[in-house]
Coordinates of C-alpha atoms in Angstrom, one line a residue:
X851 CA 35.5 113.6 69.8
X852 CA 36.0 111.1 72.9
X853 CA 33.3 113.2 74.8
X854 CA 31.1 112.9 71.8
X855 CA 31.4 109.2 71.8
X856 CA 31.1 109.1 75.7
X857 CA 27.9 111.0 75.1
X858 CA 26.3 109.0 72.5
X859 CA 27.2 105.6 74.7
X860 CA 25.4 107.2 77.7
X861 CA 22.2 108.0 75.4
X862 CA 22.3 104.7 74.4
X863 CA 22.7 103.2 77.9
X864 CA 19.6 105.4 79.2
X865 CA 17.6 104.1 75.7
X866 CA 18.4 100.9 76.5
X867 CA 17.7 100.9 80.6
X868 CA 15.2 103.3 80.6
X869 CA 13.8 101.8 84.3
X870 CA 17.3 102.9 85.2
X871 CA 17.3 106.6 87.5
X872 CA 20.8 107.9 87.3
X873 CA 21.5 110.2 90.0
X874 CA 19.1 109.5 91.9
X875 CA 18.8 108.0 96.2
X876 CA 18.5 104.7 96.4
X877 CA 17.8 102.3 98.7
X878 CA 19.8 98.5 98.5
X879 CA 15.9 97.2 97.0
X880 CA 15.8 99.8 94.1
X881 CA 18.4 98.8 92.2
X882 CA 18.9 95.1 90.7
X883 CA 20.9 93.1 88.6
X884 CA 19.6 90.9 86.1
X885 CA 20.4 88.5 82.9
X886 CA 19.2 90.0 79.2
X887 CA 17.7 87.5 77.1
X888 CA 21.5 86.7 75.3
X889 CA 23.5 86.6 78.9
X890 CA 24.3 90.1 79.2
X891 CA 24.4 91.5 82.6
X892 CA 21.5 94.1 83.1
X893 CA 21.0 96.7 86.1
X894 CA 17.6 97.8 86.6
X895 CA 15.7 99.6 89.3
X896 CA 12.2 101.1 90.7
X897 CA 11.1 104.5 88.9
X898 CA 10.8 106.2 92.8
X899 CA 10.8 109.8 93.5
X900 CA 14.7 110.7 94.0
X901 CA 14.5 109.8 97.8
X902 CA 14.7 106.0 97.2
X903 CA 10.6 104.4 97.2
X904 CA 11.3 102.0 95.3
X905 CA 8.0 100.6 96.3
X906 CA 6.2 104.0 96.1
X907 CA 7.2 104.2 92.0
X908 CA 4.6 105.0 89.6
X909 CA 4.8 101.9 87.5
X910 CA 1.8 99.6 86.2
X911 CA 2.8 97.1 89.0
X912 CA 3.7 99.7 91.9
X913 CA 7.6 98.8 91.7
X914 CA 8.3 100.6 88.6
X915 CA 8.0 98.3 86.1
X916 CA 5.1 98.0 83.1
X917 CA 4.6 94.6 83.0
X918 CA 3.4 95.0 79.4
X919 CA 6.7 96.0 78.1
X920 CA 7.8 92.5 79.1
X921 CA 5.1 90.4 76.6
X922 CA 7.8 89.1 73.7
X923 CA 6.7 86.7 70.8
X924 CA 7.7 84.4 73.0
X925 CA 6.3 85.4 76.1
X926 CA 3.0 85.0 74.2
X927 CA 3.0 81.8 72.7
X928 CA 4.0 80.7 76.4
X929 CA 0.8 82.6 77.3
X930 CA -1.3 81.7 74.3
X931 CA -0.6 78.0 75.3
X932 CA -1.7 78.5 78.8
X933 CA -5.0 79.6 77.1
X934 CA -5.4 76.6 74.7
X935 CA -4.9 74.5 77.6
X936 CA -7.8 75.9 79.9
X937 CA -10.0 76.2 76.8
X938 CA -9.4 72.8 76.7
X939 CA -10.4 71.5 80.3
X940 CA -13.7 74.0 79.4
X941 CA -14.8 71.9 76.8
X942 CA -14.2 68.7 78.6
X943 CA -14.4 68.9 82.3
X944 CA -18.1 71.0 82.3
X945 CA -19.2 70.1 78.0
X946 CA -18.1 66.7 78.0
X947 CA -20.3 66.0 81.4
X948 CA -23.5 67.2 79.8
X949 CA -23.1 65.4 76.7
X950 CA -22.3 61.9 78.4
X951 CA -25.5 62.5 80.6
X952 CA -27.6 62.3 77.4
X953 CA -25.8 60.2 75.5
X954 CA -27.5 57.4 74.3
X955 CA -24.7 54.8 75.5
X956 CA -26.6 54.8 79.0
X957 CA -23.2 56.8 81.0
X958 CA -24.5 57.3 84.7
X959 CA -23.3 59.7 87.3
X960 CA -21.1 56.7 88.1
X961 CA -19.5 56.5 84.9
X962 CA -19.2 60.1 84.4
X963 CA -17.6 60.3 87.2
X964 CA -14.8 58.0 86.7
X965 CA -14.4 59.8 83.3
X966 CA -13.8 62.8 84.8
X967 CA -11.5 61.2 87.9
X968 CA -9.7 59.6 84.4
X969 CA -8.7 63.3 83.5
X970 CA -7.6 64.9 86.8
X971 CA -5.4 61.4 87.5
X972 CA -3.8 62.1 84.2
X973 CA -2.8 66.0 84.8
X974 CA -2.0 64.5 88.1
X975 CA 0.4 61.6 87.3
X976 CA 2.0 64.2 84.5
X977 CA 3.4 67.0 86.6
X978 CA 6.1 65.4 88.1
X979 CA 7.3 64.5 84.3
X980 CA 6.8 67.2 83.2
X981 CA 8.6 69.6 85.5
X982 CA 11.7 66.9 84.6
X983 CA 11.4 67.1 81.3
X984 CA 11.3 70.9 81.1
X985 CA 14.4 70.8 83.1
X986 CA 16.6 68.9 80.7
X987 CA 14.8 70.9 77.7
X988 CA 13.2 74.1 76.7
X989 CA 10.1 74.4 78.8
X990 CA 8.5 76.0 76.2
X991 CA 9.2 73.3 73.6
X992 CA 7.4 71.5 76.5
X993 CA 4.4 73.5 76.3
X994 CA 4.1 73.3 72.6
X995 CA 4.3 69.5 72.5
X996 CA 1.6 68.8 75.5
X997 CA -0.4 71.3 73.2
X998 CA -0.1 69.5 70.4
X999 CA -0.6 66.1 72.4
X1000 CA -3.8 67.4 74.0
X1001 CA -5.2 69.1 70.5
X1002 CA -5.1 65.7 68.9
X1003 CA -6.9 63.9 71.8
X1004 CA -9.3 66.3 72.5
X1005 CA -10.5 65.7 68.6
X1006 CA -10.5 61.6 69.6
X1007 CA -12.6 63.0 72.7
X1008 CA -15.4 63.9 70.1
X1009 CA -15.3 60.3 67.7
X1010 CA -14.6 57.8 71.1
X1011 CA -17.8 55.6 71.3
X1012 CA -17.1 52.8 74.2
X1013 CA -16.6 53.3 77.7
X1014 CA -13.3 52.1 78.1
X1015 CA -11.8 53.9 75.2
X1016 CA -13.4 56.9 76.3
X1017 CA -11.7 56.5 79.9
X1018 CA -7.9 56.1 78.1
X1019 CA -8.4 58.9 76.1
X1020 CA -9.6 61.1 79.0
X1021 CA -6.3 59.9 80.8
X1022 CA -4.1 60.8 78.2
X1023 CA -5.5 63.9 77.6
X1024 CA -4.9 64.7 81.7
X1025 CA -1.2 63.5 80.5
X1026 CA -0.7 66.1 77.9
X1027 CA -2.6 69.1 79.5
X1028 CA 0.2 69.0 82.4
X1029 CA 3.0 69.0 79.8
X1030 CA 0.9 72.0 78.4
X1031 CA 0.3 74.0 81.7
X1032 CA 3.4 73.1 84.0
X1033 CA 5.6 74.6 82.2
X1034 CA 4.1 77.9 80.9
X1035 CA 5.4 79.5 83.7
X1036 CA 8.9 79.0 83.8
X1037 CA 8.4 79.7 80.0
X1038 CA 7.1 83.1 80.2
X1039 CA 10.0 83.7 83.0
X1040 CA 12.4 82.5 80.3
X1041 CA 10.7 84.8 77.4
X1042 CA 11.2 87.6 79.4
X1043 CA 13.7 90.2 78.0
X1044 CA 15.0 90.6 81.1
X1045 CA 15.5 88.6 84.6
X1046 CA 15.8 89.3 88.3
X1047 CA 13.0 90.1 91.3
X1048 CA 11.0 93.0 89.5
X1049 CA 10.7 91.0 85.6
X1050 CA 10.1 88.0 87.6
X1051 CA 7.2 89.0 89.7
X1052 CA 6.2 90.6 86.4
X1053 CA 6.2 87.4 85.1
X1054 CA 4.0 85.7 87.1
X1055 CA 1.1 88.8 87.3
X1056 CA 1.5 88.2 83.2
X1057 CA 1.0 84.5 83.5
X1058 CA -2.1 84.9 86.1
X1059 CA -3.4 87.4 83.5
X1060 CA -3.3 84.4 80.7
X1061 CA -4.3 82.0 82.8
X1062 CA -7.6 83.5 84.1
X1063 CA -8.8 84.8 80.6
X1064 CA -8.5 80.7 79.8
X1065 CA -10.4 80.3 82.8
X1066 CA -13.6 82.8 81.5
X1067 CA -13.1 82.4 77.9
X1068 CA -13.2 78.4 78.8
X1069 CA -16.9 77.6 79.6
X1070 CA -18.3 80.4 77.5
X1071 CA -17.0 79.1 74.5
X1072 CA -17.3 76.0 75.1
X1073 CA -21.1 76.8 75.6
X1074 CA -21.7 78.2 72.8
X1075 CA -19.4 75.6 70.7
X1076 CA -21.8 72.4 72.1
X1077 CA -25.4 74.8 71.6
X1078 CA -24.3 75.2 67.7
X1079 CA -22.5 72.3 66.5
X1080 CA -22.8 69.9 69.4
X1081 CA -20.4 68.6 71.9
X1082 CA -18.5 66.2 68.7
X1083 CA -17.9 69.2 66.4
X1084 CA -17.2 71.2 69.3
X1085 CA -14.4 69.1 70.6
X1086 CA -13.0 68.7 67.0
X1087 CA -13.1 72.2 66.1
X1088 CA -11.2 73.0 69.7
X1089 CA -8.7 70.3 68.9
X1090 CA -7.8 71.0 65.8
X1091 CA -7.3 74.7 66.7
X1092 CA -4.8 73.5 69.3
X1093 CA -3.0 71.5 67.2
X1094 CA -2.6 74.7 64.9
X1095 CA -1.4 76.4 67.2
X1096 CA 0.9 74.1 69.0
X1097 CA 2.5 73.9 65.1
X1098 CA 2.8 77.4 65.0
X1099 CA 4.4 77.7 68.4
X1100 CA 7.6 75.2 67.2
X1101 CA 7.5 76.1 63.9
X1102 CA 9.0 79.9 65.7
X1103 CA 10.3 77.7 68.4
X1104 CA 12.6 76.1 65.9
X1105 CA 13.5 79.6 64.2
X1106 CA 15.0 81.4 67.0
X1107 CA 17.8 80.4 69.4
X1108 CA 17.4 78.6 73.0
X1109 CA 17.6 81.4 75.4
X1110 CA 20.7 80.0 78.2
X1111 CA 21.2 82.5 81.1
X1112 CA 23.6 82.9 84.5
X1113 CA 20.7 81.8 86.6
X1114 CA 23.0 83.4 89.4
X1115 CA 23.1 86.8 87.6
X1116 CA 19.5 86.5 87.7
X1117 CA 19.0 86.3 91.5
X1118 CA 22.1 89.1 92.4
X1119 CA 20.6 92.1 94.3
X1120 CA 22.5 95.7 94.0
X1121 CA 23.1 96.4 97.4
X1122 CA 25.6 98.8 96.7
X1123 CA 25.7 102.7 96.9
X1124 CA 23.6 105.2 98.3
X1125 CA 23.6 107.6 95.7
X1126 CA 24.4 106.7 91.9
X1127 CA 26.2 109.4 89.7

């Protein structure tokens, strides 16, 4: 009965580690040790050959490890937010040029311009807040809230008539997009179900992958948007889909539990043993 039990825990253990090869060479970089999503301590290692290439493995990112099999619910939101937020500099950096140009209120190259210069000093001036903030909270809570914050004033963006007012909006929206991008990628770390070099790097490719379908999703819709409904309706629709979203994003925010990790358990490397049995 005790060997029945020590079986089944085994078949769970390979279920449950499944990037894990038991028995097989290993070199001191195949093998790490990482932090699950409630604390626990997690090995994990390259899918290699049996003679240790780690680096040689057959996986989606060349170590090993499917970099798919790391998007969460939470992972995505992270992601999803990273995507509002470039749609969101589509519409206004590029759509909100053109339609000053011919707007009736007599906006220049000048004044376009410093509208624009208003927007990049906001995103500027909001980084270093931001990365403090997400350090004293969760940085995807972060995320949600610049989303929500930059939603709401990208609607304003498409109602503001003077010059001036134009120019604060611009600078607050610069505000909230850094609270929405800065942190997405520390968030999409966090969301991962696991932690340590290979989900980390895994990560990041994930978060590129987000970020540059923003990028070419951005101007197209954006586009299209301004050529059917014009550059107000366009900014309002845009906005108010943001603000959705950002709702969305801490209404499940507020549902599941903080994720809290040995940040040290998530940098150990297994240097240990030649061969595992």
């Amino acid at each position: 009965q005790e060997e029945e039990q020590e079986q089944q825990r085994q078949q769970q253990q390979q279920q449950q580690w499944p990037e894990l090869t038991v028995g097989a060479k290993a070199s001191p970089r195949d093998f790490h040790v990482g932090a699950g999503s409630e604390g626990e301590i997690i090995i994990f290692g390259s899918e290699g050959d049996g003679e240790g290439g780690g680096d040689d493995g057959g996986g989606d990112d060349g170590g090993g490890l499917n970099i798919f099999g790391l998007i969460t619910p939470r992972l995505f939101l992270a992601g999803g937010a990273n995507v509002m937020g470039c749609m969101a500099f589509g519409v206004v950096q590029p759509m909100l040029s053109l339609y000053l140009s011919r707007s009736p209120e007599a906006w220049d190259g000048g004044d376009i311009g410093w509208a624009q210069f208003c927007v990049t000093l906001g995103y500027m001036l909001g980084i270093w807040p931001a990365h403090s903030v997400m350090a004293r909270i969760r940085a995807e809570g972060v995320c949600a809230l610049g989303t929500l914050l930059s939603g709401l004033l990208l609607v304003r963006v498409g109602t503001v008539q003077g010059k001036w007012e134009m120019f604060a909006v611009l600078f607050g929206f610069g505000l909230a997009q850094s609270a929405a991008l800065v942190p997405t990628l520390e968030a999409m770390k966090l969301a991962a179900p696991s932690t340590g070099p290979l989900a980390a790097e895994g990560a990041v490719r994930l978060f590129n992958m987000f970020q540059d379908a923003g990028q070419v999703v951005a101007p197209v819709a954006g586009g299209v948007l301004m050529r059917s409904f014009g550059f107000d309706l366009a900014a309002e629709t845009l906005g108010a889909v943001s603000v959705l979203y950002a709702l969305v994003m801490l209404v499940y925010l507020a549902s599941v539990r903080p994720i809290r990790r040995d940040q040290s358990a998530a940098h150990f490397t297994f240097t240990g043993y030649d061969r595992i049995d």
